Amino acid sequence: MKILGKFLAVVGVLVALAGVGAIVLPNMTKNKHSELAMALDNVNPMVKTETVYASTNAKPVRHFIGGGGEDEYTYQLLTYNSAGKARTLTFDSQWRLKPQKYLKISTKGQNVESWGAIARESVPSGVRQNLMMV
């Protein structure tokens, strides 16, 4: 009986730590540009998928040759969600982004799930104003 009580106490502590971690970690990974931040956000159930928008005026922060011999570029972009809240994302692309374009990016925290170019008119007007200042 003592062993069962100790086991339940340990399980209770682990559940409490996991709960606190799920709440605290999203704030610890926000605007961090590491693989660890992306991985933590990807598995954290408290981090929701969100659509953000960016301008392609930034230059790549890194250029490298991928595993298949292809060019790859790393970008750090200032993005805005539809409410106008800003955050910085880092992602890799096999293409150089054309300047003066807009991107619609689906994210789960710092993890970029998908992205694509969109027409200027498809960007929410409040977001478009913020992106013009970038």
PDB file of C-alpha atoms in Angstrom:
ATOM      1  CA  MET A   1       0.000   0.000   0.000  1.00  0.00           C
ATOM      2  CA  LYS A   2       2.886   2.380   0.765  1.00  0.00           C
ATOM      3  CA  ILE A   3       4.361   1.732  -2.681  1.00  0.00           C
ATOM      4  CA  LEU A   4       1.051   2.585  -4.374  1.00  0.00           C
ATOM      5  CA  GLY A   5       0.850   5.857  -2.406  1.00  0.00           C
ATOM      6  CA  LYS A   6       4.398   6.831  -3.377  1.00  0.00           C
ATOM      7  CA  PHE A   7       3.725   5.894  -7.008  1.00  0.00           C
ATOM      8  CA  LEU A   8       0.572   8.046  -7.090  1.00  0.00           C
ATOM      9  CA  ALA A   9       2.485  10.935  -5.496  1.00  0.00           C
ATOM     10  CA  VAL A  10       5.217  10.702  -8.147  1.00  0.00           C
ATOM     11  CA  VAL A  11       2.618  10.524 -10.942  1.00  0.00           C
ATOM     12  CA  GLY A  12       0.848  13.538  -9.454  1.00  0.00           C
ATOM     13  CA  VAL A  13       4.060  15.567  -9.403  1.00  0.00           C
ATOM     14  CA  LEU A  14       4.865  14.581 -13.004  1.00  0.00           C
ATOM     15  CA  VAL A  15       1.376  15.564 -14.170  1.00  0.00           C
ATOM     16  CA  ALA A  16       1.668  18.902 -12.359  1.00  0.00           C
ATOM     17  CA  LEU A  17       5.087  19.568 -13.918  1.00  0.00           C
ATOM     18  CA  ALA A  18       3.779  18.681 -17.378  1.00  0.00           C
ATOM     19  CA  GLY A  19       0.828  21.040 -16.897  1.00  0.00           C
ATOM     20  CA  VAL A  20       3.033  23.913 -15.775  1.00  0.00           C
ATOM     21  CA  GLY A  21       5.455  23.204 -18.633  1.00  0.00           C
ATOM     22  CA  ALA A  22       2.645  23.257 -21.198  1.00  0.00           C
ATOM     23  CA  ILE A  23       1.630  26.704 -19.985  1.00  0.00           C
ATOM     24  CA  VAL A  24       5.109  28.206 -19.445  1.00  0.00           C
ATOM     25  CA  LEU A  25       6.963  26.789 -22.481  1.00  0.00           C
ATOM     26  CA  PRO A  26       5.036  28.744 -25.164  1.00  0.00           C
ATOM     27  CA  ASN A  27       6.221  31.996 -23.585  1.00  0.00           C
ATOM     28  CA  MET A  28       9.775  30.670 -23.326  1.00  0.00           C
ATOM     29  CA  THR A  29       9.893  29.716 -27.028  1.00  0.00           C
ATOM     30  CA  LYS A  30       8.220  32.818 -28.457  1.00  0.00           C
ATOM     31  CA  ASN A  31      10.496  34.616 -30.945  1.00  0.00           C
ATOM     32  CA  LYS A  32      13.246  32.049 -30.355  1.00  0.00           C
ATOM     33  CA  HIS A  33      14.877  30.804 -33.544  1.00  0.00           C
ATOM     34  CA  SER A  34      16.198  27.419 -32.501  1.00  0.00           C
ATOM     35  CA  GLU A  35      15.306  23.910 -33.598  1.00  0.00           C
ATOM     36  CA  LEU A  36      14.495  23.165 -29.940  1.00  0.00           C
ATOM     37  CA  ALA A  37      11.900  25.962 -29.764  1.00  0.00           C
ATOM     38  CA  MET A  38      10.274  24.693 -32.962  1.00  0.00           C
ATOM     39  CA  ALA A  39      10.222  21.097 -31.695  1.00  0.00           C
ATOM     40  CA  LEU A  40       8.774  22.068 -28.295  1.00  0.00           C
ATOM     41  CA  ASP A  41       6.027  24.167 -29.883  1.00  0.00           C
ATOM     42  CA  ASN A  42       5.222  21.378 -32.314  1.00  0.00           C
ATOM     43  CA  VAL A  43       4.448  18.841 -29.543  1.00  0.00           C
ATOM     44  CA  ASN A  44       2.945  21.220 -26.972  1.00  0.00           C
ATOM     45  CA  PRO A  45      -0.873  20.877 -26.940  1.00  0.00           C
ATOM     46  CA  MET A  46      -1.228  24.394 -25.463  1.00  0.00           C
ATOM     47  CA  VAL A  47       0.311  25.970 -28.594  1.00  0.00           C
ATOM     48  CA  LYS A  48      -2.386  26.533 -31.203  1.00  0.00           C
ATOM     49  CA  THR A  49      -2.028  26.655 -34.969  1.00  0.00           C
ATOM     50  CA  GLU A  50      -2.182  30.243 -36.242  1.00  0.00           C
ATOM     51  CA  THR A  51      -2.041  32.070 -39.561  1.00  0.00           C
ATOM     52  CA  VAL A  52       0.394  34.972 -39.801  1.00  0.00           C
ATOM     53  CA  TYR A  53       1.418  37.252 -42.657  1.00  0.00           C
ATOM     54  CA  ALA A  54       4.823  38.573 -43.713  1.00  0.00           C
ATOM     55  CA  SER A  55       6.457  40.776 -46.302  1.00  0.00           C
ATOM     56  CA  THR A  56       9.256  39.244 -48.381  1.00  0.00           C
ATOM     57  CA  ASN A  57      11.500  42.299 -48.165  1.00  0.00           C
ATOM     58  CA  ALA A  58      13.975  40.600 -45.793  1.00  0.00           C
ATOM     59  CA  LYS A  59      17.188  39.155 -47.149  1.00  0.00           C
ATOM     60  CA  PRO A  60      18.145  35.593 -46.205  1.00  0.00           C
ATOM     61  CA  VAL A  61      20.149  35.338 -42.985  1.00  0.00           C
ATOM     62  CA  ARG A  62      21.860  32.175 -44.243  1.00  0.00           C
ATOM     63  CA  HIS A  63      22.496  30.400 -47.540  1.00  0.00           C
ATOM     64  CA  PHE A  64      23.605  26.767 -47.609  1.00  0.00           C
ATOM     65  CA  ILE A  65      23.607  23.667 -49.767  1.00  0.00           C
ATOM     66  CA  GLY A  66      21.019  21.079 -48.714  1.00  0.00           C
ATOM     67  CA  GLY A  67      21.511  17.329 -48.457  1.00  0.00           C
ATOM     68  CA  GLY A  68      20.468  16.801 -52.077  1.00  0.00           C
ATOM     69  CA  GLY A  69      22.837  19.491 -53.361  1.00  0.00           C
ATOM     70  CA  GLU A  70      20.117  22.137 -53.679  1.00  0.00           C
ATOM     71  CA  ASP A  71      20.363  25.756 -52.571  1.00  0.00           C
ATOM     72  CA  GLU A  72      18.589  26.493 -49.297  1.00  0.00           C
ATOM     73  CA  TYR A  73      17.935  29.845 -47.666  1.00  0.00           C
ATOM     74  CA  THR A  74      17.063  30.676 -44.060  1.00  0.00           C
ATOM     75  CA  TYR A  75      14.832  33.692 -43.449  1.00  0.00           C
ATOM     76  CA  GLN A  76      13.891  35.550 -40.272  1.00  0.00           C
ATOM     77  CA  LEU A  77      10.682  37.429 -40.934  1.00  0.00           C
ATOM     78  CA  LEU A  78       8.652  39.806 -38.824  1.00  0.00           C
ATOM     79  CA  THR A  79       5.086  38.488 -39.044  1.00  0.00           C
ATOM     80  CA  TYR A  80       1.676  39.680 -37.915  1.00  0.00           C
ATOM     81  CA  ASN A  81      -1.494  37.746 -37.161  1.00  0.00           C
ATOM     82  CA  SER A  82      -4.919  39.043 -38.172  1.00  0.00           C
ATOM     83  CA  ALA A  83      -5.193  40.911 -34.849  1.00  0.00           C
ATOM     84  CA  GLY A  84      -1.955  42.788 -35.624  1.00  0.00           C
ATOM     85  CA  LYS A  85       0.169  40.990 -33.000  1.00  0.00           C
ATOM     86  CA  ALA A  86       3.814  40.796 -34.155  1.00  0.00           C
ATOM     87  CA  ARG A  87       6.337  38.013 -33.793  1.00  0.00           C
ATOM     88  CA  THR A  88       9.483  36.840 -35.561  1.00  0.00           C
ATOM     89  CA  LEU A  89       9.667  33.489 -37.346  1.00  0.00           C
ATOM     90  CA  THR A  90      12.599  31.612 -38.845  1.00  0.00           C
ATOM     91  CA  PHE A  91      12.155  29.139 -41.679  1.00  0.00           C
ATOM     92  CA  ASP A  92      14.058  27.536 -44.534  1.00  0.00           C
ATOM     93  CA  SER A  93      13.203  27.772 -48.219  1.00  0.00           C
ATOM     94  CA  GLN A  94      14.614  26.210 -51.351  1.00  0.00           C
ATOM     95  CA  TRP A  95      13.866  29.469 -53.172  1.00  0.00           C
ATOM     96  CA  ARG A  96      15.002  33.040 -52.761  1.00  0.00           C
ATOM     97  CA  LEU A  97      11.927  35.045 -51.890  1.00  0.00           C
ATOM     98  CA  LYS A  98      11.013  37.726 -54.404  1.00  0.00           C
ATOM     99  CA  PRO A  99      10.925  41.193 -52.820  1.00  0.00           C
ATOM    100  CA  GLN A 100       7.745  43.244 -52.531  1.00  0.00           C
ATOM    101  CA  LYS A 101       5.512  40.153 -52.099  1.00  0.00           C
ATOM    102  CA  TYR A 102       3.403  38.823 -49.234  1.00  0.00           C
ATOM    103  CA  LEU A 103       3.349  35.443 -47.532  1.00  0.00           C
ATOM    104  CA  LYS A 104       0.602  33.638 -45.658  1.00  0.00           C
ATOM    105  CA  ILE A 105       2.228  31.336 -43.095  1.00  0.00           C
ATOM    106  CA  SER A 106       0.597  28.606 -41.024  1.00  0.00           C
ATOM    107  CA  THR A 107       2.452  28.136 -37.734  1.00  0.00           C
ATOM    108  CA  LYS A 108       2.260  26.184 -34.520  1.00  0.00           C
ATOM    109  CA  GLY A 109       4.303  28.446 -32.305  1.00  0.00           C
ATOM    110  CA  GLN A 110       7.747  28.801 -33.853  1.00  0.00           C
ATOM    111  CA  ASN A 111       7.186  25.772 -36.087  1.00  0.00           C
ATOM    112  CA  VAL A 112       6.290  26.821 -39.651  1.00  0.00           C
ATOM    113  CA  GLU A 113       3.890  24.199 -40.996  1.00  0.00           C
ATOM    114  CA  SER A 114       3.272  25.721 -44.421  1.00  0.00           C
ATOM    115  CA  TRP A 115       3.688  28.973 -46.308  1.00  0.00           C
ATOM    116  CA  GLY A 116       2.879  30.440 -49.666  1.00  0.00           C
ATOM    117  CA  ALA A 117       2.788  33.686 -51.621  1.00  0.00           C
ATOM    118  CA  ILE A 118      -0.530  35.537 -51.696  1.00  0.00           C
ATOM    119  CA  ALA A 119      -1.887  38.609 -53.434  1.00  0.00           C
ATOM    120  CA  ARG A 120      -1.683  41.943 -51.624  1.00  0.00           C
ATOM    121  CA  GLU A 121      -5.492  42.080 -51.480  1.00  0.00           C
ATOM    122  CA  SER A 122      -5.597  38.789 -49.557  1.00  0.00           C
ATOM    123  CA  VAL A 123      -3.664  40.269 -46.618  1.00  0.00           C
ATOM    124  CA  PRO A 124      -5.987  41.762 -43.951  1.00  0.00           C
ATOM    125  CA  SER A 125      -5.867  45.554 -44.232  1.00  0.00           C
ATOM    126  CA  GLY A 126      -4.578  46.182 -40.672  1.00  0.00           C
ATOM    127  CA  VAL A 127      -1.819  43.639 -41.204  1.00  0.00           C
ATOM    128  CA  ARG A 128      -0.957  45.143 -44.586  1.00  0.00           C
ATOM    129  CA  GLN A 129      -0.415  48.552 -42.939  1.00  0.00           C
ATOM    130  CA  ASN A 130       2.002  47.006 -40.418  1.00  0.00           C
ATOM    131  CA  LEU A 131       3.875  45.162 -43.166  1.00  0.00           C
ATOM    132  CA  MET A 132       4.279  48.342 -45.231  1.00  0.00           C
ATOM    133  CA  MET A 133       6.243  49.853 -42.334  1.00  0.00           C
ATOM    134  CA  VAL A 134       8.706  46.931 -42.341  1.00  0.00           C
TER     135      VAL A 134
END
